[in-house]
Steps between C-alpha positions, in 0.01 A plus 500: 500500500154578644286763330405823679152365563643178643719706733189691608333172595792423728506853642179633656607862446555442129159337476333802658676720244379275218146529637522881523633517144214283378246741651673817381596389150179323408262735679282202579268468799692383805336156524576417138858619546527267799392205287743598226777514759409149612535390138842666481602317817380165368677549166824598673474198728437284194833612356676394818266201559452547872213541741398855584514562873215703650748709699659627178169619358297810583172452685285474187701207367503339843124454456574250225685283751203521737282346228727196511536512879876454472810706570626458146322473167675355198542754220266306271222517758555870567490574129184295446318662793596854400412443133160359599429801721605739222273330248204504741523877561 
């Protein structure tokens, strides 16, 4: 049975809620919260072992797919990109 986060990956509305919660609960600056959300997405996708479709991600995460120039980014790549950006902040 998929976790709540995994369900959010499959459901754009749930993902937006997860993003909003990340901002409200952590009180972090919006750009850092966006990167943390991307990490949540990549971890959830890792549990299900599938590619994350750009259309299921909010605009900030869609930027990660633009880096690769592809419609889909494998969860490992999304996680690596988002972790690198977080560490370079």
